[in-house]
CSV table of C-alpha atoms and ligand atoms in Angstrom, one decimal:
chain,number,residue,atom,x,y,z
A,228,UNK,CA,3.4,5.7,29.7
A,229,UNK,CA,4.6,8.5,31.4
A,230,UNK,CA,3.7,12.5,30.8
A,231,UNK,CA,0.4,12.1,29.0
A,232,UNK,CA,0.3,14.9,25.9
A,233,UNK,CA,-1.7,17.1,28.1
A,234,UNK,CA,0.4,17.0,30.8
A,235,UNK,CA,3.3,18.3,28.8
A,236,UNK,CA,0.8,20.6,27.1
A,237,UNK,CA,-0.2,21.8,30.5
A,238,UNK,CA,3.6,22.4,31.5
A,239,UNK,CA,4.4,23.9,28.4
A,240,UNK,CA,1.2,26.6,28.4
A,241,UNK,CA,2.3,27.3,32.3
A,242,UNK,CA,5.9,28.5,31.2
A,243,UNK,CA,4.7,30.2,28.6
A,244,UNK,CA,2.5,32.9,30.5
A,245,UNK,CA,5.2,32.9,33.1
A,246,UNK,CA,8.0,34.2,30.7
A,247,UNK,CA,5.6,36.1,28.5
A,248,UNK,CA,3.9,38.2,30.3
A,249,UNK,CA,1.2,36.3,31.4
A,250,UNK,CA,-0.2,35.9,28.3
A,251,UNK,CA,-1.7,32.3,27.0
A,252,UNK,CA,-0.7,31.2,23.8
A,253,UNK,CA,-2.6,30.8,21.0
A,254,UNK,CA,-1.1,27.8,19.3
A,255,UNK,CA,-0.6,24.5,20.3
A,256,UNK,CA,0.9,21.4,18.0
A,257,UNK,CA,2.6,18.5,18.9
A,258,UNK,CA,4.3,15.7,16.9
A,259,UNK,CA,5.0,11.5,18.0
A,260,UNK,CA,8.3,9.9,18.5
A,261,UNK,CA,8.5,6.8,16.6
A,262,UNK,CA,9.6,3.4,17.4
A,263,UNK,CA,10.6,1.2,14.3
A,264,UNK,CA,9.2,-2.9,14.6
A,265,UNK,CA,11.4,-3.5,11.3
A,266,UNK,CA,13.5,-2.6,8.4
A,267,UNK,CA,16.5,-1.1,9.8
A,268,UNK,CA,19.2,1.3,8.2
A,269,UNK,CA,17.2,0.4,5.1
A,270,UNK,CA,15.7,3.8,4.8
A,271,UNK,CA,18.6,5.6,3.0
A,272,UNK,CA,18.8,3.1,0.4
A,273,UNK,CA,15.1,3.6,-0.9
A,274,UNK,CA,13.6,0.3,1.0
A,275,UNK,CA,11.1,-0.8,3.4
A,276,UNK,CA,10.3,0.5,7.2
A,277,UNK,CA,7.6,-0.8,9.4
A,278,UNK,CA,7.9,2.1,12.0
A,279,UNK,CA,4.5,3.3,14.2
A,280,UNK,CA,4.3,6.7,16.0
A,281,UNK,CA,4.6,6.6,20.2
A,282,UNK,CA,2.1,8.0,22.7
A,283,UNK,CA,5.5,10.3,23.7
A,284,UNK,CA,5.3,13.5,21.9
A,285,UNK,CA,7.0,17.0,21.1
A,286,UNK,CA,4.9,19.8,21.8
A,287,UNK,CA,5.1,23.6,20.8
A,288,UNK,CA,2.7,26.3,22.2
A,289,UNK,CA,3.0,29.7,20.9
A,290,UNK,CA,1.8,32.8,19.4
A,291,UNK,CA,2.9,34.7,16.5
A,292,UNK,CA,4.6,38.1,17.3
A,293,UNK,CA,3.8,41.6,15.3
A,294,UNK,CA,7.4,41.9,14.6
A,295,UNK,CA,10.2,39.5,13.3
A,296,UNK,CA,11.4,38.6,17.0
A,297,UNK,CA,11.4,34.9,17.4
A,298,UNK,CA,11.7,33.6,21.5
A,299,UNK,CA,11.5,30.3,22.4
A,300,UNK,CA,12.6,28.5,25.5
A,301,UNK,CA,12.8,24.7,25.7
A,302,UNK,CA,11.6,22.1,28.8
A,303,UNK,CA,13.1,19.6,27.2
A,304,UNK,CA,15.7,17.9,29.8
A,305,UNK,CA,19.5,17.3,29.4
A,306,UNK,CA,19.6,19.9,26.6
A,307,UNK,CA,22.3,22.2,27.3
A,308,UNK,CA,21.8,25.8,28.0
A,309,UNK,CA,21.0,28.6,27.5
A,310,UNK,CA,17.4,26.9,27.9
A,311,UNK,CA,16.1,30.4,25.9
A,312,UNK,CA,17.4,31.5,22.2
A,313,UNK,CA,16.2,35.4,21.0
A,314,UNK,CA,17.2,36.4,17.2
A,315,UNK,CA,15.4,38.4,15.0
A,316,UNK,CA,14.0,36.9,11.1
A,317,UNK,CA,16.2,38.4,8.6
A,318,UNK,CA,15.8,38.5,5.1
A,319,UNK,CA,19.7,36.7,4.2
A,320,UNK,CA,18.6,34.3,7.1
A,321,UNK,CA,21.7,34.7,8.8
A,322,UNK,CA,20.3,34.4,12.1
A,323,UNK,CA,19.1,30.6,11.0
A,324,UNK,CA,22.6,29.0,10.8
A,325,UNK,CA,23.5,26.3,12.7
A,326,UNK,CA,25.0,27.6,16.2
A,327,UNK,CA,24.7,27.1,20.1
A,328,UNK,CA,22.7,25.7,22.1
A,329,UNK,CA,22.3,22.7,19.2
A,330,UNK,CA,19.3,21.9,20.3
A,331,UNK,CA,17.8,25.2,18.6
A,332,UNK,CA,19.3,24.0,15.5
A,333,UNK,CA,16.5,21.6,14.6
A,334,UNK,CA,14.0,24.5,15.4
A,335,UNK,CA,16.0,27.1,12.9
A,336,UNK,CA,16.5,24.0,10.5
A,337,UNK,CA,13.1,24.0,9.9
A,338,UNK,CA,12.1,27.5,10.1
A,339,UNK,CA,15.1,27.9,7.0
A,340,UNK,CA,14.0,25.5,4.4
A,341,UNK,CA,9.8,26.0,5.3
A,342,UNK,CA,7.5,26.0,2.7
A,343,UNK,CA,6.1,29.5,2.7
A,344,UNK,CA,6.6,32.8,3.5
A,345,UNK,CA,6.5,35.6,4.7
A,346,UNK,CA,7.0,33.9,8.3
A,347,UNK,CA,6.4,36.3,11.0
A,348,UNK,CA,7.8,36.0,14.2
A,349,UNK,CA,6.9,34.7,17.3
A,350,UNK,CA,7.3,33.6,21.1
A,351,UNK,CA,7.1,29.6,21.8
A,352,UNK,CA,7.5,27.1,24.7
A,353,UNK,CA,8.9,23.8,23.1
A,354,UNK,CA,8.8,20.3,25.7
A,355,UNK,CA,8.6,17.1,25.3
A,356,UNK,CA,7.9,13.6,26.7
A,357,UNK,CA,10.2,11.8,24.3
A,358,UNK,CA,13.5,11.1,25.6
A,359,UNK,CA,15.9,12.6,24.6
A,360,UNK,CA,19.3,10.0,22.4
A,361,UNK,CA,17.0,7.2,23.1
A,362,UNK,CA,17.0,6.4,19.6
A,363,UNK,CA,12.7,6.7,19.7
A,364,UNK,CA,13.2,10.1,17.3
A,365,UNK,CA,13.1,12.9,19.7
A,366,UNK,CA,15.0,14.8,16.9
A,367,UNK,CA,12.6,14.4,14.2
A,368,UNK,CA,9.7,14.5,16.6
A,369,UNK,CA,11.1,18.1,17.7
A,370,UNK,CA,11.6,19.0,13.6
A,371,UNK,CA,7.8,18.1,12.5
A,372,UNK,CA,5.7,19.7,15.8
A,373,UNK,CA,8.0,22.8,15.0
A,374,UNK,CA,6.9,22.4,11.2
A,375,UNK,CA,3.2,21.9,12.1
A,376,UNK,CA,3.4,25.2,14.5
A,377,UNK,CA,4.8,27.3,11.6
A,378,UNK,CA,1.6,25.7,9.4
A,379,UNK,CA,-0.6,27.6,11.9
A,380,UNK,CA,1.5,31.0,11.9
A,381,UNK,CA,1.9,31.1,8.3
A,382,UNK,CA,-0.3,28.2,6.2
A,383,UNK,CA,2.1,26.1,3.5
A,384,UNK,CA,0.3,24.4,0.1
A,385,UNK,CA,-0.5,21.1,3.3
A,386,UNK,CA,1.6,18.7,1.7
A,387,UNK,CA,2.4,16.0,3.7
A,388,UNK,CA,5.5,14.5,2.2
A,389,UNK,CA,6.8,17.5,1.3
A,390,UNK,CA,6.9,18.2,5.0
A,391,UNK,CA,8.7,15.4,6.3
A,392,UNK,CA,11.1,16.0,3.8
A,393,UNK,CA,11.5,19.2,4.8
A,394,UNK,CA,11.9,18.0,8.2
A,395,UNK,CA,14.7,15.5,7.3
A,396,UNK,CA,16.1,18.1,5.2
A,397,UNK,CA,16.4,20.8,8.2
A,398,UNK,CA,18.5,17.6,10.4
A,399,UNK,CA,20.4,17.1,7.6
A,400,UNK,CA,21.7,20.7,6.9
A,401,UNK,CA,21.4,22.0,10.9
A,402,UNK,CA,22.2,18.5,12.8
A,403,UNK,CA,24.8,17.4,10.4
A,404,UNK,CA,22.9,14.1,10.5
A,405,UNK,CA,22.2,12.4,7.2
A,406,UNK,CA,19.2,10.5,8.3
A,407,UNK,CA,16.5,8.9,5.9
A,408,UNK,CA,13.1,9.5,5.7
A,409,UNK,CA,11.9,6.8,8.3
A,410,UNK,CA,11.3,8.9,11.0
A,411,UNK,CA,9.9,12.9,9.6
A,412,UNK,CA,8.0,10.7,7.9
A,413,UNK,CA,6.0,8.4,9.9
A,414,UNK,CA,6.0,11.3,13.0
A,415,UNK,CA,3.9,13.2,9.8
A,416,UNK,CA,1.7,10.6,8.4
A,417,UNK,CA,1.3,7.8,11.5
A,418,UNK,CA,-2.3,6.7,12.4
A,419,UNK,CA,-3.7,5.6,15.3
A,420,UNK,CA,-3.5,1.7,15.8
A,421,UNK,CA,-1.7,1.0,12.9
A,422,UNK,CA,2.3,0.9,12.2
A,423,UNK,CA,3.2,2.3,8.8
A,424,UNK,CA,4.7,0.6,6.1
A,425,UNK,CA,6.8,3.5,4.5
A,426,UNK,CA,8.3,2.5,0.9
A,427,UNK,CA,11.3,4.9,0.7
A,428,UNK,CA,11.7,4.7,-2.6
A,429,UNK,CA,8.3,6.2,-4.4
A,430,UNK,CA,7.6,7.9,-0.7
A,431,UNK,CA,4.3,5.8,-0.4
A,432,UNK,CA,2.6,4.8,3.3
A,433,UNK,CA,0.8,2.0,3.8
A,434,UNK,CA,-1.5,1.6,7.3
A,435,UNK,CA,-0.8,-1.7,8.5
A,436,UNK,CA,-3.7,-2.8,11.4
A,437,UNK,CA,-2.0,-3.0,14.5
A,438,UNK,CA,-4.6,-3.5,17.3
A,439,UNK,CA,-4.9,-7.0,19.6
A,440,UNK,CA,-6.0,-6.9,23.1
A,441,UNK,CA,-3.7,-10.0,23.5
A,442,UNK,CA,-0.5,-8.3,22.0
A,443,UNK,CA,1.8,-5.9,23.5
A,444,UNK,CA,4.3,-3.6,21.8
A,445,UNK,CA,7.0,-3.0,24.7
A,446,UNK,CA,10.3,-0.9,24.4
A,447,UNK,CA,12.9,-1.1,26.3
A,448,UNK,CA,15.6,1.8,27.1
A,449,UNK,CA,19.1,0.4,27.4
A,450,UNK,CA,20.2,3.6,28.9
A,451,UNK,CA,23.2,3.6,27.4
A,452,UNK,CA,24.1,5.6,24.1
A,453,UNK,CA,28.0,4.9,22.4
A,454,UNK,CA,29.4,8.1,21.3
A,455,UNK,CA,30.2,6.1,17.8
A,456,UNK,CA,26.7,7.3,16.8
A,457,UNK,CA,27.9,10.5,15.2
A,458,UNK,CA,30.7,9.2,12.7
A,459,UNK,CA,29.3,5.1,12.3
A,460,UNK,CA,25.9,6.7,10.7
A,461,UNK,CA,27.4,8.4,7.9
A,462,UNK,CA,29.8,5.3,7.5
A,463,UNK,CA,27.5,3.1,7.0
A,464,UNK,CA,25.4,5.4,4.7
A,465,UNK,CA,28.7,5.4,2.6
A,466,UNK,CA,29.6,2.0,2.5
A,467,UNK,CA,25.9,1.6,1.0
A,468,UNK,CA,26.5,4.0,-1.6
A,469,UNK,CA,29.9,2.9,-3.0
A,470,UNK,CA,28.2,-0.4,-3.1
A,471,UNK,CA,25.1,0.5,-5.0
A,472,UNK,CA,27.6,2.3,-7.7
A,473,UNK,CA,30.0,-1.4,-7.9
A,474,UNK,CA,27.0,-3.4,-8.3
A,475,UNK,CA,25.8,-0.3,-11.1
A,476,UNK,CA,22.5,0.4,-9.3
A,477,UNK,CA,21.2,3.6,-8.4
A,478,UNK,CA,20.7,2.5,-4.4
A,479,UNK,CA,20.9,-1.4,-2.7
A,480,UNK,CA,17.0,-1.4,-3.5
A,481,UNK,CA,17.6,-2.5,-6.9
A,482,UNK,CA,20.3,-5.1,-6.2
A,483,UNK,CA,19.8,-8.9,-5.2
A,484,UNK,CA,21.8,-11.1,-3.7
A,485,UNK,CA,22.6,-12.9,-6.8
A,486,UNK,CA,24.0,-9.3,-7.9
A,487,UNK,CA,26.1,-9.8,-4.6
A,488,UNK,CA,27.7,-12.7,-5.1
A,489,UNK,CA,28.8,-11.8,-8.8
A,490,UNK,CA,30.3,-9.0,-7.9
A,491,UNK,CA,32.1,-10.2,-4.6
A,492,UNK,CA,35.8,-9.9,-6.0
A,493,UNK,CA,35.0,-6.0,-6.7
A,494,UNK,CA,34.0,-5.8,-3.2
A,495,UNK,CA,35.8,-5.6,0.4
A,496,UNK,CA,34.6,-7.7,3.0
A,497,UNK,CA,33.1,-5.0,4.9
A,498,UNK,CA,31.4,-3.6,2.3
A,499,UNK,CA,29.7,-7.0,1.1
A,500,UNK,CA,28.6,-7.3,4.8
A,501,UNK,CA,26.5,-4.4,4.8
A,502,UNK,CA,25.3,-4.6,1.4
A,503,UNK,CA,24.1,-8.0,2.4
A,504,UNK,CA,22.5,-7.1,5.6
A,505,UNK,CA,20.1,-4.0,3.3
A,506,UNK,CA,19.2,-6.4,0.9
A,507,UNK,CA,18.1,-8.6,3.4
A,508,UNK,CA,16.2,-6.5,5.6
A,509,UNK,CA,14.6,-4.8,2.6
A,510,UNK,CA,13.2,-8.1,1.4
A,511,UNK,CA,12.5,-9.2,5.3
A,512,UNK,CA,10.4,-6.1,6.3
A,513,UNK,CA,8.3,-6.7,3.2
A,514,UNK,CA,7.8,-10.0,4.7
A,515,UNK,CA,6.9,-8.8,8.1
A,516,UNK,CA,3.9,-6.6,6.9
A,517,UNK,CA,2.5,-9.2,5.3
A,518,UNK,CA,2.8,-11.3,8.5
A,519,UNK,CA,1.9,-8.6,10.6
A,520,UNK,CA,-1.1,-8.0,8.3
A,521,UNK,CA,-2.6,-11.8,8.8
A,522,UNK,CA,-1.9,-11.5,12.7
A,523,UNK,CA,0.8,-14.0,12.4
A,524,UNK,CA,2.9,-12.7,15.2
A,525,UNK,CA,5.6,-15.7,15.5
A,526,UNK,CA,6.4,-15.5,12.0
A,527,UNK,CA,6.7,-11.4,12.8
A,528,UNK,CA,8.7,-12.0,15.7
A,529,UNK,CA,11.2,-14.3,14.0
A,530,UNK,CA,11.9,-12.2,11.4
A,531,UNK,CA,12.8,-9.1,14.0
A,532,UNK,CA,15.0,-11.8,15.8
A,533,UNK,CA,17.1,-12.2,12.2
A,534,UNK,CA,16.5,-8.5,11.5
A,535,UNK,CA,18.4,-8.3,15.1
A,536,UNK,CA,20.7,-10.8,14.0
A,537,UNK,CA,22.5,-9.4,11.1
A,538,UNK,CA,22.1,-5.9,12.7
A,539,UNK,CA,24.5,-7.1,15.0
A,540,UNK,CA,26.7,-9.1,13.1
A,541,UNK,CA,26.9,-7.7,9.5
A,542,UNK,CA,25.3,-4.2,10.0
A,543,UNK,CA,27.5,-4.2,13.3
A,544,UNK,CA,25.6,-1.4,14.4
A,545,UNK,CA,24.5,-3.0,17.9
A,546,UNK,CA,26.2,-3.0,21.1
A,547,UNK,CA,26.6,-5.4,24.0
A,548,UNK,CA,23.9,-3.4,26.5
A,549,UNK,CA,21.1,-4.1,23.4
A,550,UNK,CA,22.5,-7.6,22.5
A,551,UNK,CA,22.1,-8.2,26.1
A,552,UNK,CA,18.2,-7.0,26.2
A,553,UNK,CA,17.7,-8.6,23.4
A,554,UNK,CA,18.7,-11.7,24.7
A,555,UNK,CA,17.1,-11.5,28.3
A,556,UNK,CA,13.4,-10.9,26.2
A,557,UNK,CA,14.3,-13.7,24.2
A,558,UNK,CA,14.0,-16.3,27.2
A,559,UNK,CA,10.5,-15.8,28.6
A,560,UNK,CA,7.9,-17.4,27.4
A,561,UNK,CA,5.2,-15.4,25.1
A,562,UNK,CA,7.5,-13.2,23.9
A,563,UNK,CA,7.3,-13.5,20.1
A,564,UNK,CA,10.3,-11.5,18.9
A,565,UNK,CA,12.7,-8.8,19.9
A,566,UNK,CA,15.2,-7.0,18.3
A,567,UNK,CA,17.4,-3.5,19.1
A,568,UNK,CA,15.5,-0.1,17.4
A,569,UNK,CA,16.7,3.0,15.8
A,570,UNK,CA,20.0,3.5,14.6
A,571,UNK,CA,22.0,1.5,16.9
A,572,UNK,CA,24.7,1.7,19.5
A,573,UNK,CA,22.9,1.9,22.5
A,574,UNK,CA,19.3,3.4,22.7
A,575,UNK,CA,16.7,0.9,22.6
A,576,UNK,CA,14.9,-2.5,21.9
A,577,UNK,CA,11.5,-3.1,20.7
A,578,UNK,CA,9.6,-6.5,21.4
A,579,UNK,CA,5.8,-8.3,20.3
A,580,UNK,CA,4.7,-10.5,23.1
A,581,UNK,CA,2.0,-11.6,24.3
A,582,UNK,CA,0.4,-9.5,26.7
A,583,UNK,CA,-0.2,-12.1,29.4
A,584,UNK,CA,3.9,-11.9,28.8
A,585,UNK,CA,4.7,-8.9,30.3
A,586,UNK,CA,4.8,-8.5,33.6
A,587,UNK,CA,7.3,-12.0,33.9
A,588,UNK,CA,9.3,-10.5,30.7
A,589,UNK,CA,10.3,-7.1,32.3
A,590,UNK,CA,10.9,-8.7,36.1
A,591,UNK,CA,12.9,-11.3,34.0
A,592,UNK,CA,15.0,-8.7,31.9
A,593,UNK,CA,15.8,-6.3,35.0
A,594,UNK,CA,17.7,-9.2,36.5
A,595,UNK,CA,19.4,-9.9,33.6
A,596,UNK,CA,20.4,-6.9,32.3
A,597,UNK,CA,23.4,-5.4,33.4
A,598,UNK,CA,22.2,-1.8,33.3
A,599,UNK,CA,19.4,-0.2,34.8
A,600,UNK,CA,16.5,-0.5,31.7
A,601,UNK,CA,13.2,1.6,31.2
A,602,UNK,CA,9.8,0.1,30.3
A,603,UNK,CA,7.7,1.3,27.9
A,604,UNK,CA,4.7,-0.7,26.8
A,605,UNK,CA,3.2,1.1,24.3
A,606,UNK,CA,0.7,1.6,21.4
A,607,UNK,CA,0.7,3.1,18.1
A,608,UNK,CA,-0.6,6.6,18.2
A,609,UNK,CA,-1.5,9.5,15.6
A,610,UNK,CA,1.3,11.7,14.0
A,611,UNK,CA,1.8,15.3,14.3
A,612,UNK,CA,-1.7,17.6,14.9
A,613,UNK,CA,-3.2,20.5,16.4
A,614,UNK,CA,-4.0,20.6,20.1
A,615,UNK,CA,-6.6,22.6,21.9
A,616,UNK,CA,-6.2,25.0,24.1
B,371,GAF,C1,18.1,6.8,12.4
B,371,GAF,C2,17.8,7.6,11.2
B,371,GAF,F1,17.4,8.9,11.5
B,371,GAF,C3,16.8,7.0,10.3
B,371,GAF,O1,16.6,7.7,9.1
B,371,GAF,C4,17.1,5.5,10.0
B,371,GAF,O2,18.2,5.4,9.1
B,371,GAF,C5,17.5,4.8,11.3
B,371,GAF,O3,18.5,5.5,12.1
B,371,GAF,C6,18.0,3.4,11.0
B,371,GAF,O4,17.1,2.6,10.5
B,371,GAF,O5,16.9,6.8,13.2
């Protein structure tokens, strides 16, 4: 995988004594991207993820400042500029709302609704290996190595879920994004070689092994990212709501499909669609860790193949550049399952194969694909830490 972490660390550090002068910092963190095997847009309604954290990371290298003057410049690529934000910690906070560039927003988010105070300020180098609307959490992955710097600077209580709900909390008010938990979360808590079983409703992780020579976990990058992604989100996060509140639940986590059908005249077609497709998914991502627990990969895969199915069809949240992926990976032989990742319309696929698979499967999907794809083959990797320097 491209840009090891202490590559970008290296980068990072470089800038920083360039634009500060000369100076090392003192403080490095960094924090995973995530790619999710299962249980899609079931976050938000209190069910099951099987998501793992990436070898790509956000880093952040800094040092805190004697005064209350905060400077950080980001590497991060196709953000727009000014690549440098200056503003001073005030006691209203003013100088945290939401503003231009947007991509400081994540960083103020966070430094507004942190755990403890007084935060001093300080001068910081934020870059980053994971790309950027790929739908692999560069957002949340930017959020938590921004929280775990501020741990070093000024030391919270340590609580982990309180962090990543901090973190979701600072896209929710400063990205206007109204995301679940899936991805703060497993970018906090993620282990190496094992995906993570996140149960959204009591905020509970469970390590699921996830280590086999003869396996591969390869993502795919469509390329492509529909500019529906800012308004469909919060659609279908409302359509989920209104019906949890027909069927007289407090979120689709509680409701079955029996509930479903009995209330199908209070519902619109629409609606009934995507209830159906969270109750589904809830119940099939169970099924997959358990699968994915007895190494029973074609049972694993088949399930992301339906998960992929109703994504597309009653979730509609997929597009024609993913269906097509999906598709390609589907034809080779050894691949087990495949199935588009992340919030949808555009961004990219995840497949299980076999690793003897993977050459043929990504010669096969380039000729396929319309597009021009990326390759990651990947494995699951720690979440956010301290770095040496
Ligand atoms: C995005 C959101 F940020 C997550 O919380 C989750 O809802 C996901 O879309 C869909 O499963 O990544």
């Amino acid at each position: 995988m491209a840009g090891s972490v202490n590559d970008v660390v290296e980068e990072a550090r470089r800038l920083f004594r360039s634009s500060f002068g000369g100076l090392d910092p003192e403080v490095a963190v960094c924090a995973p991207g995530r790619v999710n095997l299962i249980g899609e847009h079931t976050d938000y309604n209190q069910g099951f993820v099987l998501p793992m954290a990436l070898p790509l990371v956000t880093v952040m290298v800094g040092s805190k400042s004697s005064d209350q003057n905060v400077s950080i410049i980001t590497l991060t690529e196709a953000v727009e500029d000014p690549r440098r934000v200056d503003f001073v910690l005030s006691e209203d906070g003013a100088s945290l709302s939401p503003g231009q560039p947007s991509w400081a927003n994540y960083i103020k988010g966070v430094l507004h609704h942190y755990r403890a105070s007084p935060l001093p300020g300080f001068r910081a180098v934020v870059a980053s290996s994971v790309p950027l609307g790929g739908g692999l959490s560069s957002s949340a992955s930017l959020e938590v190595a921004v929280y775990t710097f501020l741990q070093q600077l000024c030391p919270d209580d340590g609580d982990m879920v309180a962090k990543a709900l901090v973190c979701q909390q600072a896209e929710h008010t400063h990205a206007g994004v109204p995301c679940g938990i899936m991805d703060q979360f497993v970018s906090v808590m993620a282990k190496k070689d094992h995906a993570l079983l996140i149960d959204c409703r009591t905020l509970e992780g469970t390590l699921v092994p996830l280590k086999d020579p003869k396996l591969v976990i390869l993502i795919t990058n469509s390329n492509v990212r529909h500019s529906l992604t800012g308004s469909e989100y919060p659609t279908r996060r409302r359509q989920c709501e209104e019906a949890a509140a027909i069927l007289g639940k407090g979120s689709l986590r509680e409701a079955t499909l029996q509930d479903l059908e009995g209330a199908k005249e209070q519902l619109d077609s629409v609606t009934l669609q995507r209830a159906h497709h969270v109750i589904e998914e809830i119940e099939r991502t169970a099924r997959a860790a358990e699968a994915l627990k007895r190494g029973a990969y074609r049972e694993f895969g088949k399930l992301m193949v339906e998960s992929h199915n109703s994504l597309r069809d009653q979730y509609e949240v997929s597009c024609k550049e993913l269906d097509e992926l999906v598709s390609a990976t589907l034809e080779v032989e050894g691949v087990y399952g495949s199935r588009m990742t992340g919030g949808g319309f555009g961004g990219c696929t995840v497949t299980l194969l076999e690793a003897e698979a993977v050459e043929k499967t990504m010669e096969h999907v380039k000729e396929r694909y319309s597009g021009t794809p990326t390759f990651y083959i990947t494995t699951p990797s720690d979440g956010a830490r301290v770095l040496e320097l």
